[in-house]
CSV table of C-alpha atoms in Angstrom, one decimal:
chain,number,residue,atom,x,y,z
A,1,MET,CA,13.8,-29.5,-4.2
A,2,SER,CA,10.6,-28.2,-5.0
A,3,LEU,CA,9.6,-24.5,-5.2
A,4,ARG,CA,7.0,-23.2,-3.3
A,5,PRO,CA,4.1,-21.9,-5.4
A,6,VAL,CA,2.3,-18.3,-3.8
A,7,ASP,CA,-1.0,-19.1,-2.4
A,8,HIS,CA,-2.1,-15.8,-2.1
A,9,ILE,CA,-0.8,-12.3,-2.5
A,10,SER,CA,-2.4,-8.8,-1.1
A,11,ARG,CA,-1.4,-5.5,-0.1
A,12,ALA,CA,-1.2,-4.1,3.9
A,13,ILE,CA,-4.4,-2.2,4.6
A,14,PRO,CA,-4.2,1.2,6.6
A,15,THR,CA,-5.8,0.8,10.0
A,16,MET,CA,-5.6,2.6,13.5
A,17,GLU,CA,-4.4,1.0,16.6
A,18,GLY,CA,-3.3,1.7,20.1
A,19,ALA,CA,-4.2,5.7,20.9
A,20,GLY,CA,-4.2,6.2,17.4
A,21,VAL,CA,-1.3,5.2,15.5
A,22,LYS,CA,-1.7,4.9,12.1
A,23,LEU,CA,-0.1,1.9,10.3
A,24,HIS,CA,-0.8,-0.9,7.6
A,25,ARG,CA,-1.9,-4.4,8.3
A,26,ALA,CA,-0.6,-7.1,6.3
A,27,PHE,CA,-2.9,-9.9,7.8
A,28,GLY,CA,-4.7,-10.4,11.3
A,29,PHE,CA,-8.1,-11.0,12.4
A,30,ASP,CA,-9.0,-13.1,9.9
A,31,ASP,CA,-9.2,-17.3,9.7
A,32,PRO,CA,-6.3,-17.9,11.9
A,33,GLU,CA,-5.7,-21.6,10.1
A,34,GLN,CA,-4.2,-19.6,7.3
A,35,MET,CA,-1.0,-18.2,8.5
A,36,ASP,CA,-0.9,-20.6,11.4
A,37,PRO,CA,1.4,-20.6,14.1
A,38,PHE,CA,1.3,-16.7,13.1
A,39,LEU,CA,-2.0,-14.6,14.0
A,40,LEU,CA,-1.1,-10.7,13.0
A,41,PHE,CA,1.3,-8.8,11.1
A,42,ASP,CA,1.3,-4.9,11.1
A,43,ASP,CA,4.0,-2.7,9.6
A,44,PHE,CA,4.1,1.0,11.4
A,45,ARG,CA,5.9,2.8,9.2
A,46,ASN,CA,5.4,7.1,9.6
A,47,ASP,CA,7.1,10.3,8.8
A,48,ARG,CA,4.6,12.2,10.7
A,49,PRO,CA,5.3,12.2,14.7
A,50,ALA,CA,1.7,13.2,15.2
A,51,ASP,CA,0.6,9.7,13.4
A,52,PHE,CA,2.5,7.5,16.0
A,53,GLN,CA,3.4,9.4,19.1
A,54,ALA,CA,0.3,8.4,21.2
A,55,GLY,CA,1.7,4.9,20.9
A,56,PHE,CA,0.2,1.7,22.1
A,57,PRO,CA,-1.0,2.5,26.3
A,58,TRP,CA,-0.9,-0.1,28.6
A,59,HIS,CA,-3.0,-3.0,27.3
A,60,PRO,CA,-3.0,-7.0,28.2
A,61,HIS,CA,-1.6,-9.9,26.2
A,62,ARG,CA,-2.0,-13.5,27.3
A,63,GLY,CA,-1.6,-17.0,25.4
A,64,ILE,CA,0.8,-15.5,22.4
A,65,GLU,CA,4.5,-13.9,21.7
A,66,THR,CA,5.0,-10.6,20.1
A,67,ILE,CA,8.0,-10.0,17.9
A,68,THR,CA,9.2,-6.4,17.4
A,69,TYR,CA,11.6,-5.6,14.9
A,70,VAL,CA,12.6,-2.0,14.7
A,71,LEU,CA,14.0,-0.3,11.5
A,72,SER,CA,13.9,3.6,12.4
A,73,GLY,CA,13.4,5.5,15.4
A,74,SER,CA,12.9,3.9,18.7
A,75,VAL,CA,10.2,2.1,21.0
A,76,GLU,CA,10.2,2.4,24.9
A,77,HIS,CA,8.5,-0.1,26.4
A,78,SER,CA,7.3,-1.2,30.3
A,79,ASP,CA,5.5,-3.8,31.9
A,80,SER,CA,3.4,-4.7,34.8
A,81,LEU,CA,6.0,-6.9,36.1
A,82,GLY,CA,8.6,-3.9,36.5
A,83,ASN,CA,10.2,-4.4,33.2
A,84,SER,CA,11.5,-1.4,31.0
A,85,GLY,CA,13.5,-0.7,28.1
A,86,SER,CA,13.9,1.0,24.7
A,87,LEU,CA,14.3,-0.8,21.4
A,88,GLY,CA,16.6,1.4,18.8
A,89,ALA,CA,17.1,0.7,15.0
A,90,GLY,CA,17.7,-3.0,14.2
A,91,ASP,CA,16.7,-3.9,17.5
A,92,VAL,CA,14.4,-7.0,17.7
A,93,GLN,CA,12.2,-7.8,21.1
A,94,TRP,CA,10.5,-11.5,21.1
A,95,MET,CA,7.8,-11.2,24.2
A,96,THR,CA,6.1,-14.1,25.5
A,97,ALA,CA,3.3,-13.2,27.1
A,98,GLY,CA,2.2,-16.6,28.4
A,99,SER,CA,-0.3,-16.5,31.1
A,100,GLY,CA,-0.7,-12.7,31.1
A,101,ILE,CA,1.1,-9.3,30.9
A,102,LEU,CA,0.0,-5.9,30.9
A,103,HIS,CA,2.7,-3.5,28.7
A,104,GLN,CA,3.0,-0.6,26.7
A,105,GLU,CA,5.1,0.5,23.8
A,106,MET,CA,5.4,4.1,23.0
A,107,PRO,CA,7.2,4.8,19.7
A,108,GLU,CA,9.5,7.8,19.1
A,109,GLY,CA,10.9,8.9,15.5
A,110,ASN,CA,14.6,9.5,14.7
A,111,SER,CA,16.2,12.4,14.3
A,112,ALA,CA,13.8,13.4,11.1
A,113,GLY,CA,10.8,12.5,12.8
A,114,GLN,CA,10.7,8.9,11.1
A,115,MET,CA,9.3,5.7,12.7
A,116,HIS,CA,9.5,2.1,11.1
A,117,GLY,CA,9.2,-1.2,12.6
A,118,PHE,CA,7.1,-4.4,12.5
A,119,GLN,CA,4.8,-6.4,15.0
A,120,LEU,CA,4.2,-10.0,14.6
A,121,TRP,CA,2.0,-12.2,16.6
A,122,ALA,CA,2.7,-15.8,17.2
A,123,ASN,CA,0.5,-18.1,18.6
A,124,LEU,CA,1.3,-20.5,21.8
A,125,PRO,CA,0.2,-23.8,21.4
A,126,SER,CA,-2.1,-24.9,24.5
A,127,SER,CA,0.8,-26.4,26.5
A,128,LEU,CA,2.5,-23.2,26.8
A,129,LYS,CA,-0.2,-20.8,26.7
A,130,MET,CA,-0.3,-20.2,30.6
A,131,THR,CA,3.8,-20.7,30.8
A,132,ALA,CA,5.5,-17.5,32.6
A,133,PRO,CA,6.0,-14.1,30.8
A,134,ARG,CA,9.5,-13.6,29.2
A,135,TYR,CA,11.5,-11.2,27.2
A,136,GLN,CA,14.2,-11.9,24.6
A,137,ASP,CA,15.5,-8.1,24.0
A,138,VAL,CA,18.1,-8.5,21.3
A,139,THR,CA,20.3,-5.3,19.9
A,140,SER,CA,21.0,-4.9,16.4
A,141,GLY,CA,24.9,-5.3,16.8
A,142,ASP,CA,23.8,-9.0,18.0
A,143,ILE,CA,21.6,-10.1,15.0
A,144,PRO,CA,24.2,-11.8,12.4
A,145,GLU,CA,24.3,-10.4,8.9
A,146,VAL,CA,25.4,-12.5,6.1
A,147,ILE,CA,26.6,-11.2,2.8
A,148,ASP,CA,26.8,-13.9,-0.4
A,149,ASP,CA,28.9,-13.0,-3.3
A,150,ASP,CA,26.4,-11.4,-5.7
A,151,GLY,CA,25.5,-8.5,-2.6
A,152,THR,CA,22.4,-10.4,-1.5
A,153,ARG,CA,22.5,-9.5,2.6
A,154,VAL,CA,20.4,-11.7,4.9
A,155,ARG,CA,19.6,-10.8,8.7
A,156,VAL,CA,19.3,-13.8,10.5
A,157,VAL,CA,17.1,-12.4,13.0
A,158,ILE,CA,15.8,-15.9,14.3
A,159,GLY,CA,16.5,-19.3,13.2
A,160,SER,CA,19.5,-20.7,11.2
A,161,PHE,CA,20.6,-19.8,7.7
A,162,TRP,CA,23.8,-19.9,5.7
A,163,GLY,CA,25.9,-21.0,8.9
A,164,GLN,CA,24.4,-18.4,11.2
A,165,THR,CA,22.1,-18.5,14.0
A,166,GLY,CA,20.1,-15.7,15.2
A,167,PRO,CA,20.3,-14.9,18.9
A,168,VAL,CA,16.3,-15.5,19.8
A,169,ASP,CA,15.6,-19.1,21.1
A,170,GLY,CA,13.3,-21.4,22.9
A,171,ILE,CA,10.4,-20.4,20.6
A,172,ALA,CA,7.2,-22.8,20.2
A,173,ALA,CA,6.6,-22.2,16.6
A,174,ASP,CA,10.3,-23.0,16.1
A,175,PRO,CA,10.5,-20.0,13.3
A,176,GLN,CA,12.7,-18.4,10.9
A,177,TYR,CA,12.5,-14.6,10.7
A,178,LEU,CA,14.9,-13.4,7.8
A,179,ASP,CA,15.7,-9.8,6.5
A,180,ILE,CA,16.6,-10.0,2.8
A,181,SER,CA,18.0,-7.4,0.6
A,182,ILE,CA,19.0,-8.4,-3.0
A,183,PRO,CA,20.4,-6.2,-5.6
A,184,PRO,CA,19.2,-5.0,-8.7
A,185,GLY,CA,18.6,-7.8,-11.3
A,186,VAL,CA,19.7,-10.8,-9.3
A,187,LYS,CA,17.6,-13.9,-9.1
A,188,LYS,CA,18.1,-16.1,-5.6
A,189,THR,CA,16.6,-19.4,-4.2
A,190,PHE,CA,16.3,-19.6,-0.6
A,191,PRO,CA,15.7,-22.8,1.1
A,192,VAL,CA,12.4,-22.8,3.5
A,193,ASP,CA,11.5,-26.1,5.6
A,194,THR,CA,8.8,-28.2,3.9
A,195,TYR,CA,6.9,-28.5,6.9
A,196,ARG,CA,7.0,-24.5,7.9
A,197,ARG,CA,4.2,-22.2,7.1
A,198,ALA,CA,6.0,-19.7,5.3
A,199,PHE,CA,5.1,-15.9,4.0
A,200,ALA,CA,7.3,-13.0,2.6
A,201,TYR,CA,6.5,-9.0,3.5
A,202,VAL,CA,7.9,-6.4,0.6
A,203,PHE,CA,8.8,-3.3,2.1
A,204,GLU,CA,11.6,-1.8,-0.3
A,205,GLY,CA,11.9,-2.0,-4.2
A,206,ALA,CA,10.1,-4.7,-5.7
A,207,GLY,CA,10.8,-8.6,-7.3
A,208,ALA,CA,9.4,-11.3,-8.7
A,209,PHE,CA,8.3,-14.4,-6.5
A,210,ALA,CA,8.1,-17.2,-8.9
A,211,ASP,CA,4.6,-17.8,-10.3
A,212,ALA,CA,3.4,-14.8,-8.5
A,213,SER,CA,1.7,-11.6,-10.0
A,214,PRO,CA,0.8,-8.5,-7.5
A,215,PRO,CA,-2.4,-7.0,-6.7
A,216,THR,CA,-1.5,-4.3,-9.4
A,217,GLY,CA,1.1,-4.1,-11.8
A,218,VAL,CA,3.0,-1.7,-14.5
A,219,LEU,CA,2.8,-2.9,-18.1
A,220,LEU,CA,6.5,-2.4,-18.8
A,221,GLU,CA,10.0,-4.4,-19.3
A,222,LYS,CA,13.4,-3.0,-18.4
A,223,GLU,CA,17.0,-4.3,-18.7
A,224,VAL,CA,18.7,-4.8,-15.2
A,225,MET,CA,22.2,-5.5,-15.4
A,226,GLY,CA,21.9,-7.4,-18.6
A,227,GLN,CA,18.8,-9.1,-18.2
A,228,GLU,CA,15.1,-8.6,-19.0
A,229,VAL,CA,13.0,-7.9,-15.9
A,230,ASN,CA,9.5,-8.0,-16.5
A,231,ILE,CA,7.7,-5.7,-14.0
A,232,ARG,CA,4.3,-6.5,-14.5
A,233,ASP,CA,5.1,-9.7,-12.3
A,234,MET,CA,6.8,-7.8,-9.7
A,235,SER,CA,5.5,-7.3,-6.1
A,236,GLY,CA,6.1,-4.0,-4.2
A,237,ASN,CA,6.3,-2.1,-1.1
A,238,ARG,CA,3.5,-3.4,1.3
A,239,THR,CA,2.7,-6.7,-0.3
A,240,VAL,CA,2.6,-9.9,1.6
A,241,LEU,CA,3.0,-13.2,-0.1
A,242,ARG,CA,1.8,-16.5,1.4
A,243,PHE,CA,3.2,-19.7,0.2
A,244,GLY,CA,2.1,-23.2,-0.3
A,245,THR,CA,4.1,-26.5,0.2
A,246,GLY,CA,7.4,-26.9,-1.0
A,247,ASP,CA,11.1,-26.1,-0.1
A,248,GLU,CA,12.5,-23.5,-1.6
A,249,VAL,CA,11.4,-19.9,-2.6
A,250,THR,CA,12.7,-18.0,-5.6
A,251,VAL,CA,12.9,-14.3,-6.0
A,252,GLN,CA,13.9,-12.2,-9.1
A,253,ALA,CA,14.7,-8.6,-7.8
A,254,GLY,CA,13.6,-5.7,-10.0
A,255,PRO,CA,15.6,-2.8,-11.2
A,256,GLU,CA,15.9,-1.3,-8.0
A,257,GLY,CA,16.5,-4.3,-6.1
A,258,ILE,CA,14.4,-5.8,-3.4
A,259,ARG,CA,13.8,-5.7,0.5
A,260,PHE,CA,11.7,-8.5,2.4
A,261,LEU,CA,11.0,-10.0,5.1
A,262,LEU,CA,10.7,-14.1,4.9
A,263,VAL,CA,8.9,-15.6,7.9
A,264,SER,CA,8.2,-19.3,8.6
A,265,GLY,CA,6.9,-21.5,11.4
A,266,ALA,CA,5.8,-24.7,12.3
A,267,PRO,CA,1.9,-24.9,12.3
A,268,ILE,CA,0.4,-25.6,15.8
A,269,GLN,CA,-3.1,-27.1,14.3
A,270,GLU,CA,-5.0,-26.3,17.5
A,271,PRO,CA,-8.4,-24.4,18.0
A,272,VAL,CA,-8.5,-20.6,18.3
A,273,ALA,CA,-10.5,-18.4,20.6
A,274,TRP,CA,-9.5,-14.8,19.8
A,275,HIS,CA,-10.5,-11.6,20.9
A,276,GLY,CA,-8.5,-8.6,20.7
A,277,PRO,CA,-5.0,-9.2,22.3
A,278,ILE,CA,-6.0,-12.4,24.1
A,279,VAL,CA,-5.9,-15.8,22.3
A,280,MET,CA,-6.5,-19.2,23.8
A,281,ASN,CA,-7.8,-22.6,22.7
A,282,THR,CA,-11.7,-22.0,23.9
A,283,ARG,CA,-14.1,-19.5,24.6
A,284,ALA,CA,-14.4,-20.5,28.3
A,285,GLU,CA,-10.6,-19.8,28.6
A,286,LEU,CA,-11.1,-16.5,26.7
A,287,ASN,CA,-14.2,-15.7,28.9
A,288,GLN,CA,-12.2,-16.6,32.2
A,289,ALA,CA,-9.0,-14.5,31.0
A,290,PHE,CA,-11.5,-11.1,30.5
A,291,SER,CA,-13.3,-12.0,34.1
A,292,GLU,CA,-9.7,-12.0,35.7
A,293,LEU,CA,-9.0,-8.8,33.9
A,294,ARG,CA,-12.4,-7.1,35.4
A,295,ASN,CA,-11.5,-8.6,38.9
A,296,GLY,CA,-7.8,-8.0,38.9
A,297,THR,CA,-6.2,-11.4,39.0
A,298,PHE,CA,-4.9,-11.4,35.4
A,299,ILE,CA,-1.3,-11.2,36.4
A,300,ARG,CA,0.2,-14.6,38.0
A,301,PRO,CA,2.5,-14.5,40.4
A,302,ALA,CA,5.7,-15.6,39.7
A,303,HIS,CA,6.7,-19.2,40.9
């Protein structure tokens, strides 16, 4: 077994998308090779409805898959093919845009006005860029959760882990998407396929990921459950870590525990031509997509 080193660590950056939704972007619109097969990851978390209620009105996608995971509040969605629905707390939606779709996503806060969710974009290989669009909507109760003896909890959203398999299937990147909670002071090692690109996104508490050092730290040591925990090595809220090669990731939870997403997928290793919500392999394909948007032929008839 070999420990995956941390190649890069950074904080999610405040940005605005849609009709004025305030969110934090962990990565996206940079070098697509860095996270291949993943293109973009957004954390949309707000306690003020005015910061998110305008939502993401009608917009196109082609050539990618979007994965939306809701923790608080809900997201109403509808599209140009007549599909519609609502994602509630704990639900996930995997949308394969394929040949093209127009859709909208409108977030709504919970009873306290809070909204929290994530959206991840995964690339499609050239052979599937123009596949028929499809949805996989999964309710929270259908996502298996495994609880280890030390209190570690893992929701298996996608892929297989600790004898459980997530309900989303048939995805080009063959991904694994885990929602992991580790109690205070617990040190835990998680297997990750050697051939997958992997990253972690911390959104509650803090923890030390092997050799990682955070962008900012507190020079303090604290005893947690009989162990000395060095806070200076901890990555906290809205931190993204990209891992190098290896087959396992080790995490030491801090004094408040830690909750993070651990995501991995098989690199596609193809050229990327990307503009906004459309990702193709060549500039000519990208130009064609925008030409079709202008002339009304973007949506392909179902076969």
